[in-house]
Coordinates of C-alpha atoms (C1' of nucleotides) in Angstrom, one line a residue:
Chain E
X1 CA 33.8 190.7 -117.9
X2 CA 37.4 192.0 -117.8
X3 CA 37.9 195.2 -115.8
X4 CA 41.2 196.9 -115.8
X5 CA 42.0 199.1 -112.9
X6 CA 44.9 201.6 -113.2
X7 CA 46.2 204.0 -110.6
X8 CA 45.5 207.7 -111.2
X9 CA 46.7 210.7 -109.2
X10 CA 43.1 211.3 -108.1
X11 CA 42.1 207.7 -107.6
X12 CA 41.7 205.1 -110.3
X13 CA 40.9 204.6 -114.0
X14 CA 38.5 201.8 -114.8
X15 CA 38.4 200.3 -118.3
X16 CA 36.5 197.3 -119.7
X17 CA 38.7 195.2 -122.0
X18 CA 38.2 192.0 -123.8
X19 CA 39.7 188.7 -122.7
X20 CA 42.5 189.3 -125.2
X21 CA 43.2 192.8 -123.8
X22 CA 41.7 195.0 -126.5
X23 CA 39.5 197.9 -125.5
X24 CA 36.0 196.6 -125.3
X25 CA 34.1 197.7 -128.5
X26 CA 30.8 198.3 -126.7
X27 CA 32.0 199.6 -123.4
X28 CA 32.1 203.2 -122.4
X29 CA 35.4 205.2 -122.4
X30 CA 37.7 204.6 -119.5
X31 CA 36.2 206.1 -116.4
X32 CA 37.9 208.1 -113.6
X33 CA 36.9 207.1 -110.1
X34 CA 37.9 209.1 -107.1
X35 CA 39.8 207.3 -104.3
X36 CA 36.9 208.0 -102.0
X37 CA 34.3 206.2 -104.1
X38 CA 36.5 203.4 -105.4
X39 CA 35.5 200.7 -102.9
X40 CA 31.8 201.4 -103.4
X41 CA 32.2 201.3 -107.2
X42 CA 34.2 198.1 -107.1
X43 CA 31.7 196.5 -104.7
X44 CA 28.8 197.3 -107.0
X45 CA 30.5 195.9 -110.1
X46 CA 31.4 192.8 -108.2
X47 CA 27.9 192.2 -106.9
X48 CA 25.9 193.0 -110.0
X49 CA 24.3 189.9 -111.3
X50 CA 26.0 187.1 -113.3
X51 CA 29.6 186.1 -113.4
X52 CA 31.7 188.5 -111.4
X53 CA 34.3 190.4 -113.3
X54 CA 38.0 189.5 -113.5
X55 CA 39.9 192.5 -112.1
X56 CA 43.1 193.2 -114.0
X57 CA 45.6 195.3 -112.1
X58 CA 49.3 195.9 -111.7
X59 CA 49.7 194.4 -108.3
X60 CA 47.1 192.8 -106.1
X61 CA 49.0 193.9 -103.0
X62 CA 48.7 197.6 -104.0
X63 CA 44.9 197.5 -104.4
X64 CA 43.4 194.6 -102.5
X65 CA 44.3 195.4 -98.9
X66 CA 42.4 198.7 -99.1
X67 CA 39.4 197.1 -100.6
X68 CA 39.4 194.4 -97.9
X69 CA 39.6 197.1 -95.3
X70 CA 36.5 198.6 -96.8
X71 CA 34.8 195.2 -96.6
X72 CA 35.0 194.4 -100.3
X73 CA 36.1 190.9 -101.2
X74 CA 36.5 189.9 -104.9
X75 CA 36.1 186.7 -106.8
X76 CA 38.9 186.8 -109.4
X77 CA 41.8 188.9 -110.5
X78 CA 44.7 188.9 -112.8
X79 CA 47.9 190.2 -111.3
X80 CA 50.0 191.7 -114.1
X81 CA 53.2 191.8 -112.1
X82 CA 53.1 188.2 -110.9
X83 CA 51.9 186.8 -114.2
X84 CA 54.4 188.9 -116.1
X85 CA 57.3 187.4 -114.0
X86 CA 56.1 183.9 -114.9
X87 CA 55.6 184.6 -118.6
X88 CA 58.9 186.4 -119.0
X89 CA 60.9 183.4 -117.8
X90 CA 58.7 180.4 -118.6
X91 CA 60.2 178.0 -121.2
X92 CA 56.6 177.5 -122.3
X93 CA 56.6 181.1 -123.6
X94 CA 60.3 181.4 -124.3
X95 CA 59.8 181.8 -128.0
X96 CA 57.3 184.7 -127.7
X97 CA 57.9 188.3 -128.3
X98 CA 56.8 188.9 -124.8
X99 CA 59.7 186.9 -123.4
X100 CA 62.2 188.4 -125.8
X101 CA 61.2 191.9 -124.8
X102 CA 60.8 191.0 -121.2
X103 CA 63.9 192.7 -119.9
X104 CA 62.9 195.9 -121.6
X105 CA 59.3 196.1 -120.4
X106 CA 59.9 194.7 -117.5
X107 CA 60.1 193.1 -114.2
X108 CA 62.1 195.8 -112.5
X109 CA 59.5 198.2 -113.8
X110 CA 56.6 196.0 -113.0
X111 CA 57.7 195.2 -109.5
X112 CA 58.1 198.8 -108.5
X113 CA 55.3 199.7 -106.1
X114 CA 52.7 202.0 -107.4
X115 CA 52.7 205.0 -105.2
X116 CA 49.6 206.7 -106.5
X117 CA 47.1 204.7 -104.5
X118 CA 48.5 204.5 -101.0
X119 CA 47.0 202.2 -98.5
X120 CA 43.3 202.3 -97.6
X121 CA 41.4 205.3 -96.5
X122 CA 40.0 203.1 -93.8
X123 CA 37.9 205.9 -92.5
X124 CA 36.7 209.3 -93.8
X125 CA 39.4 211.2 -92.0
X126 CA 42.2 209.1 -93.5
X127 CA 40.8 209.8 -96.9
X128 CA 42.3 213.2 -96.5
X129 CA 45.7 211.6 -97.1
X130 CA 44.9 211.6 -100.7
X131 CA 44.5 215.4 -100.7
X132 CA 47.9 215.9 -99.1
X133 CA 50.2 216.8 -102.0
X134 CA 53.1 215.0 -100.3
X135 CA 51.3 211.7 -100.8
X136 CA 50.4 212.3 -104.4
X137 CA 52.6 211.4 -107.2
X138 CA 52.1 210.4 -110.8
X139 CA 51.2 206.8 -111.4
X140 CA 53.9 204.8 -113.1
X141 CA 51.5 203.1 -115.4
X142 CA 48.5 204.5 -117.2
X143 CA 45.5 202.5 -118.0
X144 CA 46.7 202.3 -121.6
X145 CA 50.1 200.9 -120.6
X146 CA 48.5 198.3 -118.4
X147 CA 46.1 197.3 -121.1
X148 CA 48.9 196.9 -123.6
X149 CA 50.9 194.9 -121.0
X150 CA 47.8 192.6 -120.4
X151 CA 47.3 192.2 -124.1
X152 CA 51.0 191.3 -124.6
X153 CA 50.8 188.7 -121.8
X154 CA 47.6 187.2 -123.3
X155 CA 49.2 187.0 -126.7
X156 CA 52.2 185.2 -125.2
X157 CA 49.9 182.8 -123.5
X158 CA 47.9 182.1 -126.6
X159 CA 51.0 181.5 -128.6
X160 CA 52.3 178.9 -126.2
X161 CA 52.1 175.4 -127.6
X162 CA 48.8 173.6 -126.8
X163 CA 50.6 170.3 -127.1
X164 CA 50.5 168.2 -124.0
X165 CA 48.3 170.8 -122.3
X166 CA 51.2 173.0 -121.7
X167 CA 49.4 176.1 -122.5
X168 CA 46.4 175.1 -120.4
X169 CA 48.7 174.4 -117.5
X170 CA 50.4 177.7 -117.8
X171 CA 47.1 179.4 -117.9
X172 CA 46.1 177.6 -114.8
X173 CA 49.4 178.7 -113.1
X174 CA 48.6 182.3 -113.9
X175 CA 45.1 182.0 -112.4
X176 CA 46.4 180.2 -109.4
X177 CA 49.2 182.8 -108.8
X178 CA 46.6 185.6 -109.1
X179 CA 44.3 183.8 -106.7
X180 CA 47.2 183.3 -104.4
X181 CA 47.8 187.0 -104.4
X182 CA 44.2 187.6 -103.2
X183 CA 44.5 184.8 -100.6
X184 CA 47.7 186.3 -99.3
X185 CA 46.0 189.7 -98.8
X186 CA 42.9 188.1 -97.3
X187 CA 44.9 186.0 -94.9
X188 CA 46.9 189.0 -93.7
X189 CA 43.6 190.8 -93.3
X190 CA 42.1 188.0 -91.2
X191 CA 45.3 187.1 -89.2
X192 CA 46.1 184.1 -87.2
X193 CA 44.0 183.9 -84.0
X194 CA 46.6 184.5 -81.3
X195 CA 46.0 184.4 -77.5
X196 CA 48.4 186.8 -75.9
X197 CA 47.6 185.5 -72.5
X198 CA 48.5 182.0 -73.5
X199 CA 51.7 183.2 -75.1
X200 CA 52.7 185.0 -72.0
X201 CA 52.0 182.0 -69.9
X202 CA 54.3 179.9 -72.1
X203 CA 57.1 182.5 -71.8
X204 CA 56.7 182.7 -68.0
X205 CA 56.9 178.9 -67.8
X206 CA 60.1 178.7 -69.9
X207 CA 61.8 181.9 -69.0
X208 CA 60.3 183.3 -65.8
X209 CA 58.5 186.6 -65.3
X210 CA 58.9 189.3 -68.0
X211 CA 62.2 191.1 -67.2
X212 CA 62.8 194.9 -67.4
X213 CA 64.0 196.1 -70.8
X214 CA 67.5 195.1 -71.6
X215 CA 67.7 192.4 -68.9
X216 CA 67.9 188.7 -69.2
X217 CA 64.9 186.7 -67.9
X218 CA 65.5 184.9 -64.6
X219 CA 66.0 181.5 -66.1
X220 CA 68.5 182.7 -68.6
X221 CA 70.3 184.6 -66.0
X222 CA 70.5 181.5 -63.8
X223 CA 71.9 179.4 -66.6
X224 CA 74.4 182.1 -67.5
X225 CA 75.7 182.1 -63.9
X226 CA 76.0 178.3 -64.0
X227 CA 77.9 178.4 -67.2
X228 CA 80.3 181.1 -66.0
X229 CA 81.1 178.8 -63.1
X230 CA 81.4 175.6 -65.1
X231 CA 83.6 177.3 -67.7
X232 CA 85.6 179.4 -65.2
X233 CA 84.8 182.5 -67.2
X234 CA 83.4 185.0 -64.9
X235 CA 82.6 187.7 -67.5
X236 CA 81.3 185.4 -70.2
X237 CA 78.6 186.6 -72.5
X238 CA 77.3 183.4 -74.1
X239 CA 75.5 185.4 -76.8
X240 CA 78.9 186.2 -78.3
X241 CA 80.1 183.3 -80.4
X242 CA 83.7 184.5 -80.3
X243 CA 83.8 184.8 -76.5
X244 CA 82.0 181.5 -76.1
X245 CA 84.3 179.7 -78.5
X246 CA 87.3 181.0 -76.5
X247 CA 85.8 179.9 -73.3
X248 CA 85.1 176.4 -74.6
X249 CA 88.6 176.1 -75.9
X250 CA 90.0 177.1 -72.6
X251 CA 88.1 174.2 -71.1
X252 CA 89.4 171.7 -73.6
X253 CA 86.2 171.6 -75.6
X254 CA 87.6 171.6 -79.2
X255 CA 84.7 172.7 -81.3
X256 CA 85.0 174.5 -84.7
X257 CA 81.8 176.4 -84.2
X258 CA 79.3 176.9 -81.4
X259 CA 76.4 175.2 -83.2
X260 CA 74.1 172.9 -81.3
X261 CA 74.8 169.8 -83.4
X262 CA 78.5 170.2 -82.8
X263 CA 78.3 171.0 -79.1
X264 CA 76.2 167.9 -78.7
X265 CA 79.2 165.8 -79.5
X266 CA 81.0 166.9 -76.3
X267 CA 80.4 165.3 -72.9
X268 CA 81.7 168.3 -70.9
X269 CA 79.3 169.2 -68.0
X270 CA 79.0 172.7 -69.3
X271 CA 77.3 171.5 -72.5
X272 CA 73.9 170.7 -71.1
X273 CA 73.3 174.1 -69.5
X274 CA 74.8 175.7 -72.6
X275 CA 72.4 174.0 -74.9
X276 CA 69.6 174.8 -72.6
X277 CA 70.7 178.5 -72.6
X278 CA 70.8 178.6 -76.4
X279 CA 67.3 177.1 -76.6
X280 CA 65.7 179.5 -74.2
X281 CA 67.7 182.4 -75.5
X282 CA 66.3 181.7 -79.0
X283 CA 62.8 181.7 -77.6
X284 CA 63.4 184.9 -75.8
X285 CA 64.9 186.8 -78.7
X286 CA 62.9 185.4 -81.6
X287 CA 59.4 184.9 -80.1
X288 CA 59.5 186.5 -76.6
X289 CA 57.7 189.5 -75.2
X290 CA 59.2 191.9 -77.7
X291 CA 57.8 189.8 -80.6
X292 CA 54.4 189.7 -78.9
X293 CA 54.4 193.4 -78.6
X294 CA 55.5 194.0 -82.1
X295 CA 53.4 191.5 -84.1
X296 CA 50.2 190.6 -82.2
X297 CA 47.4 193.1 -82.1
X298 CA 43.9 192.5 -80.9
X299 CA 44.4 188.8 -80.7
X300 CA 45.6 188.4 -84.3
X301 CA 49.1 187.8 -85.8
X302 CA 49.0 189.4 -89.2
X303 CA 52.1 188.7 -91.2
X304 CA 52.5 189.8 -94.8
X305 CA 52.7 187.0 -97.3
X306 CA 54.9 187.6 -100.3
X307 CA 53.6 185.7 -103.3
X308 CA 56.3 185.3 -105.9
X309 CA 58.8 185.9 -103.1
X310 CA 60.6 182.6 -103.8
X311 CA 61.7 181.7 -107.4
X312 CA 60.3 178.2 -107.0
X313 CA 56.8 179.6 -106.5
X314 CA 56.7 179.2 -102.8
X315 CA 55.6 182.2 -100.8
X316 CA 57.9 184.2 -98.6
X317 CA 56.8 186.4 -95.8
X318 CA 57.6 189.6 -94.0
X319 CA 57.1 190.5 -90.4
X320 CA 57.2 188.3 -87.4
X321 CA 58.8 185.3 -89.0
X322 CA 55.5 183.7 -90.1
X323 CA 57.2 180.8 -91.8
X324 CA 59.0 179.7 -88.7
X325 CA 56.5 179.7 -85.8
X326 CA 58.3 177.4 -83.4
X327 CA 56.6 174.4 -81.9
X328 CA 57.3 175.8 -78.4
X329 CA 54.7 178.7 -78.8
X330 CA 52.1 177.1 -81.0
X331 CA 49.9 176.7 -78.0
X332 CA 49.3 180.5 -78.3
X333 CA 47.5 179.9 -81.6
X334 CA 44.0 179.3 -80.4
X335 CA 40.6 179.3 -81.9
X336 CA 38.0 181.9 -80.8
X337 CA 35.2 180.7 -78.5
X338 CA 32.8 178.5 -80.4
X339 CA 35.4 178.0 -83.1
X340 CA 37.9 175.4 -84.2
X341 CA 41.1 175.4 -86.0
X342 CA 41.4 173.0 -88.9
X343 CA 45.0 172.3 -89.6
X344 CA 45.6 170.3 -92.8
X345 CA 48.8 169.4 -94.4
X346 CA 49.6 167.4 -97.6
X347 CA 51.5 164.3 -96.4
X348 CA 54.9 163.9 -97.9
X349 CA 54.0 166.3 -100.7
X350 CA 57.4 166.6 -102.4
X351 CA 58.1 162.9 -102.9
X352 CA 54.6 162.3 -104.1
X353 CA 55.0 165.2 -106.6
X354 CA 58.2 163.5 -107.8
X355 CA 56.3 160.2 -108.3
X356 CA 53.8 162.0 -110.5
X357 CA 56.3 164.1 -112.4
X358 CA 58.4 161.1 -113.2
X359 CA 55.5 158.8 -113.7
X360 CA 57.4 156.2 -111.8
X361 CA 54.9 153.3 -111.5
X362 CA 57.0 151.4 -109.1
X363 CA 57.2 154.3 -106.7
X364 CA 53.5 155.0 -107.3
X365 CA 52.9 151.5 -105.9
X366 CA 54.7 152.5 -102.8
X367 CA 52.7 155.7 -102.6
X368 CA 49.4 153.9 -102.5
X369 CA 49.3 153.9 -98.7
X370 CA 49.1 156.9 -96.4
X371 CA 52.8 156.5 -95.5
X372 CA 54.9 156.8 -98.6
X373 CA 58.2 156.3 -96.8
X374 CA 56.9 153.0 -95.3
X375 CA 56.0 151.9 -98.8
X376 CA 59.4 152.7 -100.1
X377 CA 61.0 151.0 -97.1
X378 CA 59.1 147.8 -97.8
X379 CA 60.1 147.8 -101.5
X380 CA 63.7 148.5 -101.3
X381 CA 65.1 149.1 -97.8
X382 CA 64.2 146.0 -95.9
X383 CA 61.4 147.8 -94.1
X384 CA 63.7 150.5 -92.6
X385 CA 61.5 153.6 -92.9
X386 CA 64.1 156.0 -91.6
X387 CA 66.6 154.9 -94.2
X388 CA 64.0 155.1 -97.0
X389 CA 63.1 158.7 -96.0
X390 CA 66.7 159.8 -95.8
X391 CA 67.4 158.3 -99.2
X392 CA 64.4 159.8 -100.9
X393 CA 64.9 163.3 -99.5
X394 CA 68.6 163.0 -100.4
X395 CA 67.6 162.4 -104.0
X396 CA 65.4 165.5 -104.0
X397 CA 68.0 167.7 -102.4
X398 CA 71.1 166.3 -104.1
X399 CA 72.9 164.6 -101.2
X400 CA 76.3 163.2 -102.2
X401 CA 77.9 162.3 -98.9
X402 CA 76.7 161.0 -95.5
X403 CA 74.1 158.3 -95.1
X404 CA 71.8 159.5 -97.8
X405 CA 74.6 159.8 -100.3
X406 CA 75.5 156.2 -99.6
X407 CA 71.9 155.1 -100.0
X408 CA 71.5 156.7 -103.5
X409 CA 72.6 153.7 -105.6
X410 CA 70.1 151.5 -103.8
X411 CA 67.4 154.0 -104.5
X412 CA 68.4 154.3 -108.1
X413 CA 68.2 150.6 -108.6
X414 CA 64.7 150.4 -107.3
X415 CA 63.4 153.6 -108.9
X416 CA 65.3 154.5 -112.0
X417 CA 62.6 156.8 -113.4
X418 CA 62.1 158.9 -110.3
X419 CA 65.8 159.2 -109.6
X420 CA 66.5 159.8 -113.3
X421 CA 64.0 162.7 -113.3
X422 CA 65.8 164.7 -110.7
X423 CA 69.2 163.7 -112.1
X424 CA 68.2 165.1 -115.4
X425 CA 67.2 168.4 -113.8
X426 CA 70.5 168.5 -112.0
X427 CA 72.5 168.0 -115.2
X428 CA 70.4 170.7 -117.0
X429 CA 71.3 173.1 -114.2
X430 CA 75.0 172.2 -114.1
X431 CA 75.1 172.9 -117.9
X432 CA 73.6 176.3 -117.4
X433 CA 70.2 175.4 -118.5
X434 CA 66.8 176.1 -116.9
X435 CA 64.2 173.7 -115.7
X436 CA 60.4 174.0 -115.5
X437 CA 57.8 173.0 -113.0
X438 CA 54.7 171.0 -113.9
X439 CA 52.6 174.1 -114.5
X440 CA 55.3 176.0 -116.4
X441 CA 57.2 178.1 -113.9
X442 CA 60.9 178.1 -115.0
X443 CA 64.0 178.5 -113.0
X444 CA 65.9 181.7 -113.6
X445 CA 68.8 181.4 -116.0
X446 CA 72.3 181.7 -114.5
X447 CA 73.9 185.1 -114.5
X448 CA 76.5 186.1 -117.0
X449 CA 79.0 185.8 -114.2
X450 CA 78.1 182.2 -113.9
X451 CA 79.0 181.4 -117.5
X452 CA 82.3 183.3 -117.0
X453 CA 83.0 181.3 -113.9
X454 CA 82.8 178.2 -116.0
X455 CA 85.5 179.4 -118.4
X456 CA 88.4 178.3 -116.1
X457 CA 91.9 177.6 -117.0
X458 CA 93.9 176.5 -114.0
X459 CA 93.2 173.3 -112.1
X460 CA 92.3 175.3 -109.0
X461 CA 89.8 177.4 -111.0
X462 CA 88.4 174.3 -112.5
X463 CA 87.7 172.8 -109.1
X464 CA 85.9 175.9 -108.1
X465 CA 83.9 176.0 -111.3
X466 CA 82.8 172.4 -110.9
X467 CA 81.7 173.2 -107.3
X468 CA 79.7 176.1 -108.5
X469 CA 78.1 174.1 -111.3
X470 CA 77.2 171.3 -108.9
X471 CA 75.6 173.8 -106.6
X472 CA 73.5 175.1 -109.4
X473 CA 72.6 171.5 -110.2
X474 CA 71.3 170.9 -106.7
X475 CA 69.2 174.1 -107.1
X476 CA 67.6 173.0 -110.4
X477 CA 67.2 169.4 -109.1
X478 CA 65.3 170.7 -106.1
X479 CA 63.5 173.4 -108.1
X480 CA 61.5 170.9 -110.2
X481 CA 60.2 169.2 -107.2
X482 CA 59.8 172.1 -104.8
X483 CA 58.3 174.2 -107.5
X484 CA 55.8 171.6 -108.7
X485 CA 54.8 171.1 -105.1
X486 CA 54.2 174.8 -104.9
X487 CA 52.1 174.6 -108.1
X488 CA 50.1 171.9 -106.4
X489 CA 49.7 173.9 -103.2
X490 CA 48.7 177.0 -105.1
X491 CA 45.9 175.1 -106.8
X492 CA 44.9 173.5 -103.6
X493 CA 44.7 176.9 -101.9
X494 CA 42.7 178.5 -104.8
X495 CA 40.3 175.6 -105.0
X496 CA 39.8 175.7 -101.2
X497 CA 39.2 179.4 -101.3
X498 CA 36.5 178.9 -104.0
X499 CA 34.7 176.4 -101.8
X500 CA 35.0 178.4 -98.7
X501 CA 33.6 181.5 -100.5
X502 CA 30.7 179.5 -101.8
X503 CA 29.9 178.3 -98.3
X504 CA 30.1 181.8 -97.0
X505 CA 27.9 183.1 -99.7
X506 CA 25.1 180.6 -99.2
X507 CA 25.3 181.4 -95.5
X508 CA 26.1 177.8 -94.5
X509 CA 29.6 178.2 -93.0
X510 CA 31.6 181.3 -92.1
X511 CA 35.1 179.8 -92.4
X512 CA 38.3 181.8 -93.0
X513 CA 41.6 180.8 -94.3
X514 CA 44.1 182.2 -91.7
X515 CA 47.4 180.6 -92.4
X516 CA 49.4 178.9 -95.1
X517 CA 52.8 177.4 -95.1
X518 CA 54.1 175.6 -98.2
X519 CA 52.0 172.4 -97.7
X520 CA 49.9 173.2 -94.8
X521 CA 46.7 175.4 -94.3
X522 CA 44.8 176.5 -91.3
X523 CA 41.1 177.3 -91.4
X524 CA 39.3 179.1 -88.5
X525 CA 35.7 178.0 -88.4
X526 CA 32.6 177.9 -86.2
X527 CA 32.3 174.4 -84.7
X528 CA 29.2 173.6 -86.7
X529 CA 31.1 174.2 -90.0
X530 CA 34.0 171.8 -89.3
X531 CA 32.7 168.8 -91.2
X532 CA 31.9 170.9 -94.3
X533 CA 35.3 172.5 -94.2
X534 CA 37.1 169.1 -94.0
X535 CA 35.2 168.0 -97.1
X536 CA 36.2 171.2 -98.8
X537 CA 39.9 170.7 -97.9
X538 CA 39.9 167.2 -99.2
X539 CA 38.0 167.9 -102.4
X540 CA 40.3 170.8 -103.1
X541 CA 43.3 168.5 -102.7
X542 CA 41.8 166.1 -105.2
X543 CA 41.0 168.8 -107.6
X544 CA 44.6 170.1 -107.4
X545 CA 46.0 166.8 -108.3
X546 CA 43.7 166.4 -111.3
X547 CA 44.5 169.9 -112.5
X548 CA 48.2 169.2 -112.4
X549 CA 48.5 165.6 -113.4
X550 CA 45.1 164.4 -114.7
X551 CA 43.7 161.0 -113.7
X552 CA 46.9 159.3 -112.8
X553 CA 47.0 156.7 -110.0
X554 CA 48.9 158.8 -107.5
X555 CA 47.2 160.0 -104.3
X556 CA 47.9 163.3 -102.5
X557 CA 46.4 162.6 -99.1
X558 CA 45.9 165.4 -96.6
X559 CA 46.1 164.9 -92.9
X560 CA 43.5 166.9 -91.1
X561 CA 43.5 167.9 -87.4
X562 CA 40.6 169.7 -85.7
X563 CA 41.9 171.4 -82.7
X564 CA 41.4 174.3 -80.3
X565 CA 45.1 175.0 -80.3
X566 CA 47.8 174.7 -83.0
X567 CA 50.1 172.7 -80.7
X568 CA 47.6 169.9 -80.8
X569 CA 47.9 169.5 -84.5
X570 CA 50.2 166.6 -85.5
Chain D
dA1 C1' 76.7 206.1 -86.5
dA2 C1' 75.0 203.8 -90.2
dT3 C1' 75.2 199.9 -93.1
dA4 C1' 76.8 195.2 -94.7
dT5 C1' 77.9 190.5 -93.7
dA6 C1' 78.3 186.4 -90.7
dT7 C1' 76.4 183.3 -87.4
dG8 C1' 73.0 180.6 -85.6
dC9 C1' 68.5 178.6 -85.5
dG10 C1' 63.6 178.3 -86.4
dC11 C1' 60.1 176.4 -90.1
dG12 C1' 58.7 173.4 -94.6
Chain J
dA1 C1' 81.3 173.3 -93.8
dA2 C1' 75.9 169.3 -91.4
dA3 C1' 75.2 165.4 -95.2
dG4 C1' 71.4 168.2 -99.0
dC5 C1' 67.0 172.5 -101.1
dG6 C1' 64.1 176.8 -99.8
dC7 C1' 63.1 180.8 -96.6
dG8 C1' 63.2 185.2 -92.2
dC9 C1' 64.9 187.1 -88.2
dA10 C1' 67.8 188.7 -84.2
dT11 C1' 72.2 189.4 -82.7
dA12 C1' 77.1 189.8 -83.1
dT13 C1' 80.8 191.4 -85.8
dA14 C1' 83.0 193.7 -89.7
dT15 C1' 83.2 197.6 -92.7
dT16 C1' 82.5 202.2 -94.2

DNA sequence: AATATATGCGCG
DNA sequence: AAAGCGCGCATATATT
């Protein structure tokens, strides 16, 4: 059953449609549901017997958080905004009317938030918000508009070529992207278990007691005093790069910037305390007491995950820097009593994805073991694992200089197919073309300005144009690998969600997905459910590989850690 | 005073 | 200007 939900000034319009997006011939007319009764109606439809419906809506993040807050969890959805973005740009559907009209319909339009249904009436009193005229505005999209949009998207999908399973894979991508949107909302709803007391202990150990507002913590203050002495700069504020640079120069430390890596080169006695200051200052400003106050509530860190926030298909995030939780404070991420955290990450995901994409059998040989870099080292780098790693990552990122640049010819000799694959992607990008991930997400085309920049006349302009072209080549080179890895991760996540939901439904294991970061997931689970969860994580990884690549002889191993505290994972 | 850009650093 | 991709955030600094 396909149920379309559209915003309405007084709540929502519900309409049953066919898979293709036509009005359902036997279903009743579209039905108006008040904001107040929405959650209950959705729950009833979700739980009536048989296969749960697929909810079709403009944007998952406008609807789902409120439903979750009301205790309603759904099985499947179709996110018109996210799927529309993919279909509008995908080369798999580039020939369709949908793609041609895309900039008219379109993304700008689709990505505007719907204002009609504001966040959840979590309680009866808050429901009153809806009666406040100030919060009411006409919805941007009627049910009919959304139905037509859905029908157009399905038509585009159906007219994609079935050859080589491209259509099937694109369909899979749309399903995975929509599932990802639900998972993102569910993870935000659940939050990462965060022990404020442990976090404060960590801060106290590194920085000293919590200082009054606007003051440096004791340890930073002490380091600052030491620095001022060592650099003969009594008024120095080391947080000011300009002041710091001048002070360093006065003391004969000839750096061009105040970055760590450059400072490390100097032997001056002020360097050590300076680096220590920078390290601690970073902790204080980025994840100190202010961070804790702002982002952790009732023992949970609840960042917003932005599905579709990165063109490659990776997720972005908002609030609290969820994608950059530093190692220093991971000890504060701690399972509830009687629970464990299962932290699983896909080992060396991007290189393995490259192996599968390029069908490089020689590199697949190297990828047989758990440690791909060791395998590569044994085959072509005299057993030097570090070298092998630098070379391979350099190929994926487009390194031209430095050690990894120098190692490229050696890598190319041993693995012409794998290197050839990313080289081709780079050349496509340099020429202004677009590239596509395994499941069919395409890189955005260059802007018109880009093509203009390539029409250069003078030698100086030409140099600049080449540099811009190469930069785009590095982007497309990386896009095919990073984006296909994101395809894999999306399927992994969706498959894992399915399994966890099944276990929750049969009452066996109450496990929750609480964190996701590119190639890593965290599940919070009662101790008794740990084994079942590990199986689910591993099975989901296998399933993801099959879905993307079929039965090819490339493994995507996951490393799993069962811990009380995140800092004990890997 | 408000807003935009640069710097630096954290994560994958 | 860290070789070489992607992101977010806090602070300093520049611009209006």
